[in-house]
mmCIF file of N, CA and C in Angstrom:
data_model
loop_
_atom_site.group_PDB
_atom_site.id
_atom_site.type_symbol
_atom_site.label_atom_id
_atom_site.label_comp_id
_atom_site.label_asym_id
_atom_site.label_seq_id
_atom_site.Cartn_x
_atom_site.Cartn_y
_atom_site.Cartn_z
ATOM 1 N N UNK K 1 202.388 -50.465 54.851
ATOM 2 C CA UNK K 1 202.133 -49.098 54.551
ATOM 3 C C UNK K 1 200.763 -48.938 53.912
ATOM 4 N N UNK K 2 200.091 -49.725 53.425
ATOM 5 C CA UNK K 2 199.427 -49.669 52.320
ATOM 6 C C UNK K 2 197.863 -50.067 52.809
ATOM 7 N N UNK K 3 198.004 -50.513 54.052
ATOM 8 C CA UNK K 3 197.390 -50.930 55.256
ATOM 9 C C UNK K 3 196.648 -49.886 56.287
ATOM 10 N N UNK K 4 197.991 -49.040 56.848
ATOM 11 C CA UNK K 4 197.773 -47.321 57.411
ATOM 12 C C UNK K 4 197.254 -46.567 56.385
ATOM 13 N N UNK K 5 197.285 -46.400 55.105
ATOM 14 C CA UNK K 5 197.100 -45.707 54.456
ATOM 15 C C UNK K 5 195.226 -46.149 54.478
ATOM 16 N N UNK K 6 195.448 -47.292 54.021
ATOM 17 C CA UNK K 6 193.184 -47.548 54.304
ATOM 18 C C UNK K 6 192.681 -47.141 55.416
ATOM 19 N N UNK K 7 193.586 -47.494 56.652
ATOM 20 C CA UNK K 7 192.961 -47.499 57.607
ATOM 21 C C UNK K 7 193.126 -46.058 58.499
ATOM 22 N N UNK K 8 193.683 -44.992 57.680
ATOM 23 C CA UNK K 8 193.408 -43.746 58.069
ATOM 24 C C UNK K 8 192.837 -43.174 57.339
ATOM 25 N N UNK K 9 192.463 -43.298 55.941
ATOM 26 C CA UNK K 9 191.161 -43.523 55.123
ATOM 27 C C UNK K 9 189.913 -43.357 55.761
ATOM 28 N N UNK K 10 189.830 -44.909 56.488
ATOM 29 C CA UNK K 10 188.623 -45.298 57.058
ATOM 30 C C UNK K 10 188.189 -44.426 57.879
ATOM 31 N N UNK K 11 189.307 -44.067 58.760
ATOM 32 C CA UNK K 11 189.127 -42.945 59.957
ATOM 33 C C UNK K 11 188.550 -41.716 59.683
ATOM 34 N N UNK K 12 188.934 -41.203 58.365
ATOM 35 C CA UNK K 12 188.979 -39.646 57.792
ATOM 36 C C UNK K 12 187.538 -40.106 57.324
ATOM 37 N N UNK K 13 186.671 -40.924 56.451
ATOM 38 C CA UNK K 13 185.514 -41.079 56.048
ATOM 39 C C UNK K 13 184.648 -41.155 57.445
ATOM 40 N N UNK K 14 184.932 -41.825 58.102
ATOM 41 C CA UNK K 14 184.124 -42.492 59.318
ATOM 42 C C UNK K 14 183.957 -41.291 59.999
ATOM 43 N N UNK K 15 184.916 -40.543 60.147
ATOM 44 C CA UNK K 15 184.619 -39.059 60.773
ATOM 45 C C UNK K 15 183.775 -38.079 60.321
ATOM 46 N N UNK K 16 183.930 -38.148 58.837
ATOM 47 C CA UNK K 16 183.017 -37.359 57.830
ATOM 48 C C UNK K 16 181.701 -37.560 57.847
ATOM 49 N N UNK K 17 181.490 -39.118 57.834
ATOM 50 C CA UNK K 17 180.464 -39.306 57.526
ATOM 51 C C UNK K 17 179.754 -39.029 58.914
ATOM 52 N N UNK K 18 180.231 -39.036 60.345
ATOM 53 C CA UNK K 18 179.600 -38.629 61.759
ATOM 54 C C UNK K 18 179.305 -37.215 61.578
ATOM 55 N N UNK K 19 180.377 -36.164 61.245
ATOM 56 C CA UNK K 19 179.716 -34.527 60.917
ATOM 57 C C UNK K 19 178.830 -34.616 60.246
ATOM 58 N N UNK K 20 179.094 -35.270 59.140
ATOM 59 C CA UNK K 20 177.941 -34.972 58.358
ATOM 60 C C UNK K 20 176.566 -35.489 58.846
ATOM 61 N N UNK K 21 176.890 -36.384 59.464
ATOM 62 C CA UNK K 21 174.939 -36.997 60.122
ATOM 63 C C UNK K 21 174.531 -36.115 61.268
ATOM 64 N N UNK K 22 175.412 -35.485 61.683
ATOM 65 C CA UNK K 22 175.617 -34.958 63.229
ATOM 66 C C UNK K 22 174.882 -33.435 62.846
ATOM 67 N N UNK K 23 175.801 -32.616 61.747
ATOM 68 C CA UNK K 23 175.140 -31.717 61.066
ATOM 69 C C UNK K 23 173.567 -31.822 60.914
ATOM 70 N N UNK K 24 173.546 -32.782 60.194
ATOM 71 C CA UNK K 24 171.986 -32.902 59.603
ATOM 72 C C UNK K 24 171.270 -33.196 60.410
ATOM 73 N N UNK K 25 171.043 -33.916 61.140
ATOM 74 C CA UNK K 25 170.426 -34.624 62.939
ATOM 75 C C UNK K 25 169.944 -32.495 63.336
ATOM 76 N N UNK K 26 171.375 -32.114 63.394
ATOM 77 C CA UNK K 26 170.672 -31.029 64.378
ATOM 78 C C UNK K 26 170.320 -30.030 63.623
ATOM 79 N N UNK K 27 170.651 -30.007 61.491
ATOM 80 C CA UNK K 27 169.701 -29.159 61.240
ATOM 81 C C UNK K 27 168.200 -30.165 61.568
ATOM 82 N N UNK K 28 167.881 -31.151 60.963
ATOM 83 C CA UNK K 28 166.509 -30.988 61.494
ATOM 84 C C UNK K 28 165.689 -31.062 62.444
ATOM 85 N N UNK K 29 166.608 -30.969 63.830
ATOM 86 C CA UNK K 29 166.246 -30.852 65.139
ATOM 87 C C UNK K 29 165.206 -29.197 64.759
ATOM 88 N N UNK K 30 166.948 -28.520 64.178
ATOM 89 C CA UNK K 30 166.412 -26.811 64.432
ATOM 90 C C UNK K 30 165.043 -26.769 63.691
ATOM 91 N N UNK K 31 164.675 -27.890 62.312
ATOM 92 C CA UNK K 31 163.661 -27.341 61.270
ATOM 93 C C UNK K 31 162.216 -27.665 62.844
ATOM 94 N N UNK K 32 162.199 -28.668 63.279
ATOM 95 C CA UNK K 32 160.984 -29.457 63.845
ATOM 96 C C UNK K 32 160.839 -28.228 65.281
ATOM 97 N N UNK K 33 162.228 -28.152 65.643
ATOM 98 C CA UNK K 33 161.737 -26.721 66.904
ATOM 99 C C UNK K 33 161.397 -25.726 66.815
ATOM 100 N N UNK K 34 161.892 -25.083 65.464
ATOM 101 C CA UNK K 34 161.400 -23.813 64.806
ATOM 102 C C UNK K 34 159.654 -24.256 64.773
ATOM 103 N N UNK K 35 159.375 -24.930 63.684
ATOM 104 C CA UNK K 35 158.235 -25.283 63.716
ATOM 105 C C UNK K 35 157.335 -25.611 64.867
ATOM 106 N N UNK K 36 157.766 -26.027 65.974
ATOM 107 C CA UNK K 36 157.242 -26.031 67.103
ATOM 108 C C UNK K 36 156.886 -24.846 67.541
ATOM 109 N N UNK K 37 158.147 -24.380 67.810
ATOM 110 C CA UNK K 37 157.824 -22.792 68.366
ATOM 111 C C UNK K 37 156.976 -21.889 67.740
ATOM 112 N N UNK K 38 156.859 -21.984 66.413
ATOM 113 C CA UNK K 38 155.922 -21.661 65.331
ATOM 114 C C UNK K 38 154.170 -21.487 66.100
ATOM 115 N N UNK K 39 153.838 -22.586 66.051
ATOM 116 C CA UNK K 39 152.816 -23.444 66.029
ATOM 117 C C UNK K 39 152.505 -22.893 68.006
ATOM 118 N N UNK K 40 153.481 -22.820 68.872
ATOM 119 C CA UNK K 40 153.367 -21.965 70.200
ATOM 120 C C UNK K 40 152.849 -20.598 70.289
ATOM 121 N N UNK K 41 153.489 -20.032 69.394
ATOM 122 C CA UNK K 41 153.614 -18.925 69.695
ATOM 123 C C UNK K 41 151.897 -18.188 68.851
ATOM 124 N N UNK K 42 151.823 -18.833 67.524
ATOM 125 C CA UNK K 42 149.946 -19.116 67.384
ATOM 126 C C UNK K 42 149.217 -18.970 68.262
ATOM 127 N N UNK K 43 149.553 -20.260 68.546
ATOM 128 C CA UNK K 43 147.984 -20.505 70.117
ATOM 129 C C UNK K 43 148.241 -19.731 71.091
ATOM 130 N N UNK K 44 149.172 -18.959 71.658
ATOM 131 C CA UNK K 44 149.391 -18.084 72.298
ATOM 132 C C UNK K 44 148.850 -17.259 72.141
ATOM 133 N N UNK K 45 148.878 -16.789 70.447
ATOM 134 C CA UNK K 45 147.728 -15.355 70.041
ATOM 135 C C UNK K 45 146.950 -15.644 70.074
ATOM 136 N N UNK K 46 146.364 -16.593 69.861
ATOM 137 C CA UNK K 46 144.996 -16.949 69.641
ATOM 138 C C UNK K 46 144.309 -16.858 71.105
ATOM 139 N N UNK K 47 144.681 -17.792 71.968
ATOM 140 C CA UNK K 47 144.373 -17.353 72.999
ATOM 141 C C UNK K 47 144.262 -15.943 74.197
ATOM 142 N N UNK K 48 145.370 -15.331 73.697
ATOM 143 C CA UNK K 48 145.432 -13.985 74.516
ATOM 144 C C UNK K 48 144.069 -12.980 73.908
ATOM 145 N N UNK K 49 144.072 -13.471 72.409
ATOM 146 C CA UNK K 49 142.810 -12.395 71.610
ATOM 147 C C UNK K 49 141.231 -13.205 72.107
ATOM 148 N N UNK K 50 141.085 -14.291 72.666
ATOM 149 C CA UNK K 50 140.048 -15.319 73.009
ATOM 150 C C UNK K 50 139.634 -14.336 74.322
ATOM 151 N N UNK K 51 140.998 -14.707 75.283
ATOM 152 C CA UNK K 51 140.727 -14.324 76.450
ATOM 153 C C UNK K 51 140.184 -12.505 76.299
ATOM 154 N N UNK K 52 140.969 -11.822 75.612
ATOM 155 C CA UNK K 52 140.045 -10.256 75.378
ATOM 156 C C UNK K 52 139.183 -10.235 75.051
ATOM 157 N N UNK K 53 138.190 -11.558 73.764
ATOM 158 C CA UNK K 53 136.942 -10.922 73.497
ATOM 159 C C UNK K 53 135.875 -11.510 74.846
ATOM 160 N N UNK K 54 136.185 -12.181 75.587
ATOM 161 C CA UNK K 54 135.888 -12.859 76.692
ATOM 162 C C UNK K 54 135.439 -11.627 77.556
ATOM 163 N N UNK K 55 136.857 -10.778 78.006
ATOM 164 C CA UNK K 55 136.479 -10.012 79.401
ATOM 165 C C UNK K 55 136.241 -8.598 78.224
ATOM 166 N N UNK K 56 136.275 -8.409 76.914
ATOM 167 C CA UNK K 56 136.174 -6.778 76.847
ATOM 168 C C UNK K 56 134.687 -6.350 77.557
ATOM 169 N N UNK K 57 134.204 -5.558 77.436
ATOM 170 C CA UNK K 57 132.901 -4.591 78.190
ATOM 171 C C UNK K 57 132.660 -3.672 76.926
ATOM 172 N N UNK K 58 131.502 -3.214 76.753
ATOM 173 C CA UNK K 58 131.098 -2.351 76.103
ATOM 174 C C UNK K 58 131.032 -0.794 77.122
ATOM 175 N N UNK K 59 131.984 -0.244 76.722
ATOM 176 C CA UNK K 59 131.729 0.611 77.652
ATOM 177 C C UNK K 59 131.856 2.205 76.587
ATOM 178 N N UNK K 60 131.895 3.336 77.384
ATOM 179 C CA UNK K 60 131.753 4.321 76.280
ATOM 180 C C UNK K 60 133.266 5.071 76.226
ATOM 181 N N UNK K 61 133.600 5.478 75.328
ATOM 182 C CA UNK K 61 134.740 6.569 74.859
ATOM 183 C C UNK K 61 134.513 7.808 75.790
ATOM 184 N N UNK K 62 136.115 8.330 75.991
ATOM 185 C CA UNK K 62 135.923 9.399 76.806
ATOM 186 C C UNK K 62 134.964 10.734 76.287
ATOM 187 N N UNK K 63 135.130 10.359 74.996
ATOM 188 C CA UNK K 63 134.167 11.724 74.121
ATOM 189 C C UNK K 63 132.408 10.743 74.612
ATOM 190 N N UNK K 64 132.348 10.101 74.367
ATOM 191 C CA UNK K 64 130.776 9.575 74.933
ATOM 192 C C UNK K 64 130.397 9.726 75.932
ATOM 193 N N UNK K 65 131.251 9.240 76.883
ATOM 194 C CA UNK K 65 130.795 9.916 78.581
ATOM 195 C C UNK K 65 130.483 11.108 78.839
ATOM 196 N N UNK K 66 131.646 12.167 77.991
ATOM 197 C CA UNK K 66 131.665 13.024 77.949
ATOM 198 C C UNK K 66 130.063 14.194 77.340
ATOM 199 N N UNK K 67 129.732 13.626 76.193
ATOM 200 C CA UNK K 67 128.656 13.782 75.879
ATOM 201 C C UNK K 67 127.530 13.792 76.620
ATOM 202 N N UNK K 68 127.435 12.758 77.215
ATOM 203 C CA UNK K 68 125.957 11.719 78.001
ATOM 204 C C UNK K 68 126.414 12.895 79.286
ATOM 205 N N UNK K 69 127.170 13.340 79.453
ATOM 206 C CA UNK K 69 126.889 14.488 80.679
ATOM 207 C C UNK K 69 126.992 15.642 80.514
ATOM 208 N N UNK K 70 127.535 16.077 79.220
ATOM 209 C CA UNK K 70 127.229 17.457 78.978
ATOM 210 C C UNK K 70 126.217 18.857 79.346
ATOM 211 N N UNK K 71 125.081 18.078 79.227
ATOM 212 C CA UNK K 71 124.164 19.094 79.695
ATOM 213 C C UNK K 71 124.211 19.333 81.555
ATOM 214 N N UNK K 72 125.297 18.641 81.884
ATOM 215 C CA UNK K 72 124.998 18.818 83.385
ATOM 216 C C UNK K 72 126.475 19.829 83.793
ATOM 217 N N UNK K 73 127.006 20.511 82.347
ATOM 218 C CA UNK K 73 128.406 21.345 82.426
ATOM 219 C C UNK K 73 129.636 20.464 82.368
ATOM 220 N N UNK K 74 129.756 19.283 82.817
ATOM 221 C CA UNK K 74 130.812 18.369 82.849
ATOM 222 C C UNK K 74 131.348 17.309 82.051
ATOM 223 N N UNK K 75 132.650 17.018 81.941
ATOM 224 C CA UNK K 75 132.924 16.112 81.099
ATOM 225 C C UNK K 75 134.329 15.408 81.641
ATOM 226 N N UNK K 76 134.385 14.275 81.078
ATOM 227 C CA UNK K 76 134.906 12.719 81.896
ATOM 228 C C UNK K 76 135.966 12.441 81.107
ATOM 229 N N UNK K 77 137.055 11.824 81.849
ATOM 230 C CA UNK K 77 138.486 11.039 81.111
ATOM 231 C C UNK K 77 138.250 9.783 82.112
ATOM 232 N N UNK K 78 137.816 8.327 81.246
ATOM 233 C CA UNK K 78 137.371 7.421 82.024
ATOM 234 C C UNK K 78 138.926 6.600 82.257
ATOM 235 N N UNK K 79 139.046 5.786 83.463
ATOM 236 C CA UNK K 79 139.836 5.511 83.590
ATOM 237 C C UNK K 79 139.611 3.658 83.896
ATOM 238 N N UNK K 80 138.111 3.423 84.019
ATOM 239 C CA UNK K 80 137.888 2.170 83.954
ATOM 240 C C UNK K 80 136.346 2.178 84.224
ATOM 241 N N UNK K 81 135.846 0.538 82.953
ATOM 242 C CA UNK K 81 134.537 0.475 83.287
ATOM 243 C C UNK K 81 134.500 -0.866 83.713
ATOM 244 N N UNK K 82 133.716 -1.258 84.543
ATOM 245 C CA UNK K 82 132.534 -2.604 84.709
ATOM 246 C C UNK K 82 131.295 -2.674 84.948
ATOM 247 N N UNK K 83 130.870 -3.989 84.082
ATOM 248 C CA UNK K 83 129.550 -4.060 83.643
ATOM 249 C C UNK K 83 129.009 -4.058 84.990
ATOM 250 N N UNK K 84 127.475 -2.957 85.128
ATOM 251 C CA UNK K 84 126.986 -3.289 86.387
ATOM 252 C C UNK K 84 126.104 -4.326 86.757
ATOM 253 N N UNK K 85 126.173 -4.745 88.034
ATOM 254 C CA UNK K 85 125.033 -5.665 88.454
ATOM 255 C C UNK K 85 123.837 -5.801 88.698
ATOM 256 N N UNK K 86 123.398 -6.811 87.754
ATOM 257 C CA UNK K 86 122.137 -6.734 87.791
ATOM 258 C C UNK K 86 120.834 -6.264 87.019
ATOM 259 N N UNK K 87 121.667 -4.748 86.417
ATOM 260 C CA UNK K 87 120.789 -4.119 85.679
ATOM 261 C C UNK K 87 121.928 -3.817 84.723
ATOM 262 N N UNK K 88 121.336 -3.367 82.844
ATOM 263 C CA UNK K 88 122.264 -3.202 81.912
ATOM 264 C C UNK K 88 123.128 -2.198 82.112
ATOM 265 N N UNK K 89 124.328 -1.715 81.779
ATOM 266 C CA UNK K 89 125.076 -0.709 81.816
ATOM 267 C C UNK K 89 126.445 -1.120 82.337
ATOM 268 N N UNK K 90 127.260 -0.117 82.424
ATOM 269 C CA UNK K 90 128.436 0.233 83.151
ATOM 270 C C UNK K 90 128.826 1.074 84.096
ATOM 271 N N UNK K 91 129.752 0.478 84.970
ATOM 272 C CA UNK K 91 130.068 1.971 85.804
ATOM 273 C C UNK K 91 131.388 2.259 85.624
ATOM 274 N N UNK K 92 131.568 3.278 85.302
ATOM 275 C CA UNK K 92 133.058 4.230 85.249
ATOM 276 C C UNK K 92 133.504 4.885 85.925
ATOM 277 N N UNK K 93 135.532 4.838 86.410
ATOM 278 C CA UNK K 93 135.447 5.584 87.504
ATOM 279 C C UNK K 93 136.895 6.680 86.644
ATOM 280 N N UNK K 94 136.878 7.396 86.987
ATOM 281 C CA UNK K 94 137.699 8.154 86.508
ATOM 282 C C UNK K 94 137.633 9.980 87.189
ATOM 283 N N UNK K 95 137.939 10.781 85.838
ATOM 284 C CA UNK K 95 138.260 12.075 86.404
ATOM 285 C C UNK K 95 137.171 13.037 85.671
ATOM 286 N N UNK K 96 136.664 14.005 86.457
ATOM 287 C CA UNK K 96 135.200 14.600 86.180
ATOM 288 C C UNK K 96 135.464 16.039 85.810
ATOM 289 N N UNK K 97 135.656 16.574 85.010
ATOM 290 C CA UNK K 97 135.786 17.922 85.045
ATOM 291 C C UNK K 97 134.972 18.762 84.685
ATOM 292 N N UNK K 98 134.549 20.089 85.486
ATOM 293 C CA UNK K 98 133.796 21.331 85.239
ATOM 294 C C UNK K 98 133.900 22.277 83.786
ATOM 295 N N UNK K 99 132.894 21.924 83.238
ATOM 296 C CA UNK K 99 133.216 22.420 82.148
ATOM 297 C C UNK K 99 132.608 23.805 81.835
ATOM 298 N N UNK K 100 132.088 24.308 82.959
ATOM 299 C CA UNK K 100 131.297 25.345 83.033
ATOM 300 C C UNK K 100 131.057 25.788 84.208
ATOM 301 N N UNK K 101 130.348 27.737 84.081
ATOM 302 C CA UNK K 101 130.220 27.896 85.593
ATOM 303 C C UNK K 101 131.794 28.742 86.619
ATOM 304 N N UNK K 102 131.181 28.843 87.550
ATOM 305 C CA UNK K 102 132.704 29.429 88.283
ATOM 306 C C UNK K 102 133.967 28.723 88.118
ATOM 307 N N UNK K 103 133.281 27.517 88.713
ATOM 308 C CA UNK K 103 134.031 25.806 88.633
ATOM 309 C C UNK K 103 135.252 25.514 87.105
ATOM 310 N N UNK K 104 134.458 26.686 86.380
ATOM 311 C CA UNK K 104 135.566 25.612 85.213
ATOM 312 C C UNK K 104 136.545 25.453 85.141
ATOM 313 N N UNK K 105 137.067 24.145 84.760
ATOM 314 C CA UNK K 105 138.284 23.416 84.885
ATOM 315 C C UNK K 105 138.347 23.151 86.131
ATOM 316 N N UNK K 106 137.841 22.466 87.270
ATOM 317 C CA UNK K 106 138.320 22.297 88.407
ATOM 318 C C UNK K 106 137.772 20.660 87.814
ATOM 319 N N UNK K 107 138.969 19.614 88.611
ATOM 320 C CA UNK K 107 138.745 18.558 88.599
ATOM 321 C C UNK K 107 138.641 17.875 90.263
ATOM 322 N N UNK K 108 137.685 16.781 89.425
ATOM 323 C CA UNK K 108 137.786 15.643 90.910
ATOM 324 C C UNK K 108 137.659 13.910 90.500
ATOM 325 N N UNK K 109 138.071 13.050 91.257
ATOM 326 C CA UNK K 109 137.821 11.770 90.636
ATOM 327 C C UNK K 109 136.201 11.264 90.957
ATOM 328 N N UNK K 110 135.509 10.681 90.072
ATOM 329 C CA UNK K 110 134.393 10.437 90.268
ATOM 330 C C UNK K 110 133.807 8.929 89.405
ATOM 331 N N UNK K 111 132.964 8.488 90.224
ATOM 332 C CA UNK K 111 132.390 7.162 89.709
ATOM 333 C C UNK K 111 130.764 7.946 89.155
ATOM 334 N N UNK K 112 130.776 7.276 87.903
ATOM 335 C CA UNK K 112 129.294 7.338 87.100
ATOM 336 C C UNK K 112 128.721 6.085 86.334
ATOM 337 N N UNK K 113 127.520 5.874 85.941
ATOM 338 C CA UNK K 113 127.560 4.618 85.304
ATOM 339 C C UNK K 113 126.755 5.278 84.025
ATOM 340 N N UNK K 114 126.789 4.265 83.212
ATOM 341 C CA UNK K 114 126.076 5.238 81.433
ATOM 342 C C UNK K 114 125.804 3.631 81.179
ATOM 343 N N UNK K 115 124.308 3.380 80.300
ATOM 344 C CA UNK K 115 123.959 2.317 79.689
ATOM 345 C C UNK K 115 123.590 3.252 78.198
ATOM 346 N N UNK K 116 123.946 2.067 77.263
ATOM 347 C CA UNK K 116 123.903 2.326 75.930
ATOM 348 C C UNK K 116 122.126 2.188 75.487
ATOM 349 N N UNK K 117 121.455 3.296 75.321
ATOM 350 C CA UNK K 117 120.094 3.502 74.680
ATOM 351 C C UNK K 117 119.945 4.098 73.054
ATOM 352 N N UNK K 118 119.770 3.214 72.483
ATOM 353 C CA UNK K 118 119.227 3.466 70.617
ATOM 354 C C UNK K 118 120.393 3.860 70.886
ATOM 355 N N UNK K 119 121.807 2.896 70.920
ATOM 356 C CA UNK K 119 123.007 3.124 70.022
ATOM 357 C C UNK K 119 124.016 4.455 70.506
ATOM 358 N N UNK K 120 123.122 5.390 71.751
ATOM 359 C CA UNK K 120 124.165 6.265 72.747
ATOM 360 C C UNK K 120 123.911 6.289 73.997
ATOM 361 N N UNK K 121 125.321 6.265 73.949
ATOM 362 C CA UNK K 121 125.553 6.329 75.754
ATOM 363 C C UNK K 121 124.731 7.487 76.589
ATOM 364 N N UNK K 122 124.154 7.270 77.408
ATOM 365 C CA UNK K 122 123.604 8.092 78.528
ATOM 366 C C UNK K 122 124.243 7.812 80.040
ATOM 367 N N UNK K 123 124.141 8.743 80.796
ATOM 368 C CA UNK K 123 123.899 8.412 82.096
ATOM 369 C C UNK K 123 123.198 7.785 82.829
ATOM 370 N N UNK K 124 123.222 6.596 83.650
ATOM 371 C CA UNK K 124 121.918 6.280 84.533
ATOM 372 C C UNK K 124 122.347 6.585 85.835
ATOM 373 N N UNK K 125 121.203 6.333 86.469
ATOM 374 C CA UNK K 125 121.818 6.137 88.195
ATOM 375 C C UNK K 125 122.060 5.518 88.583
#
């Protein structure tokens, strides 16, 4: 009797002591993956903000476009710029509206390009 009694002892410790390593094993699985994922999800930002200062463009605000053509009655909601070739500036293509004249308020989609001179946007050709 006295025999079963150790040796279901042994069993009940031997078991304990497996949860208990088994427990701990996969908390610090979770501490080292957390931390992994940690340390992923970083360079991830880091890179996605790399890759934007990479492709951004200097291009102008819809109130700037808007400006740089004013005197010609019209004004712009840009809908995309790229840098042009060859020579400094951008071209923008977007929506052109009459801001004056019979015309006003009539819209159309239109491509323009504007390079930045002493710090404002203008129009070029």
């Amino acid at each position: 009797m006295a025999i079963a009694k150790s040796y279901h002892g042994a069993v009940i410790a031997a078991a304990s002591a497996f949860l208990v390593g088994t427990a701990g094993g996969y908390g610090i699985n979770e501490m080292v993956g957390s931390s992994q994922t940690t340390d992923l999800e970083r360079e991830i930002a880091r890179l996605k903000e790399e890759a934007q200062r990479k492709t951004h463009v200097d291009a102008p605000s819809d109130e700037e476009a808007s400006a740089a053509i004013a005197k010609s009655g019209r004004s712009m909601r840009i809908s995309e710029c790229k840098p042009r070739q060859a020579v400094p500036g951008v071209t923008c293509t977007g929506i052109i509206i009459t801001t004056t004249g019979s015309f006003a308020g009539a819209t159309q989609p239109g491509v323009l390009s504007f390079a930045k001179i002493g710090g404002t946007w203008a129009q070029i050709q």
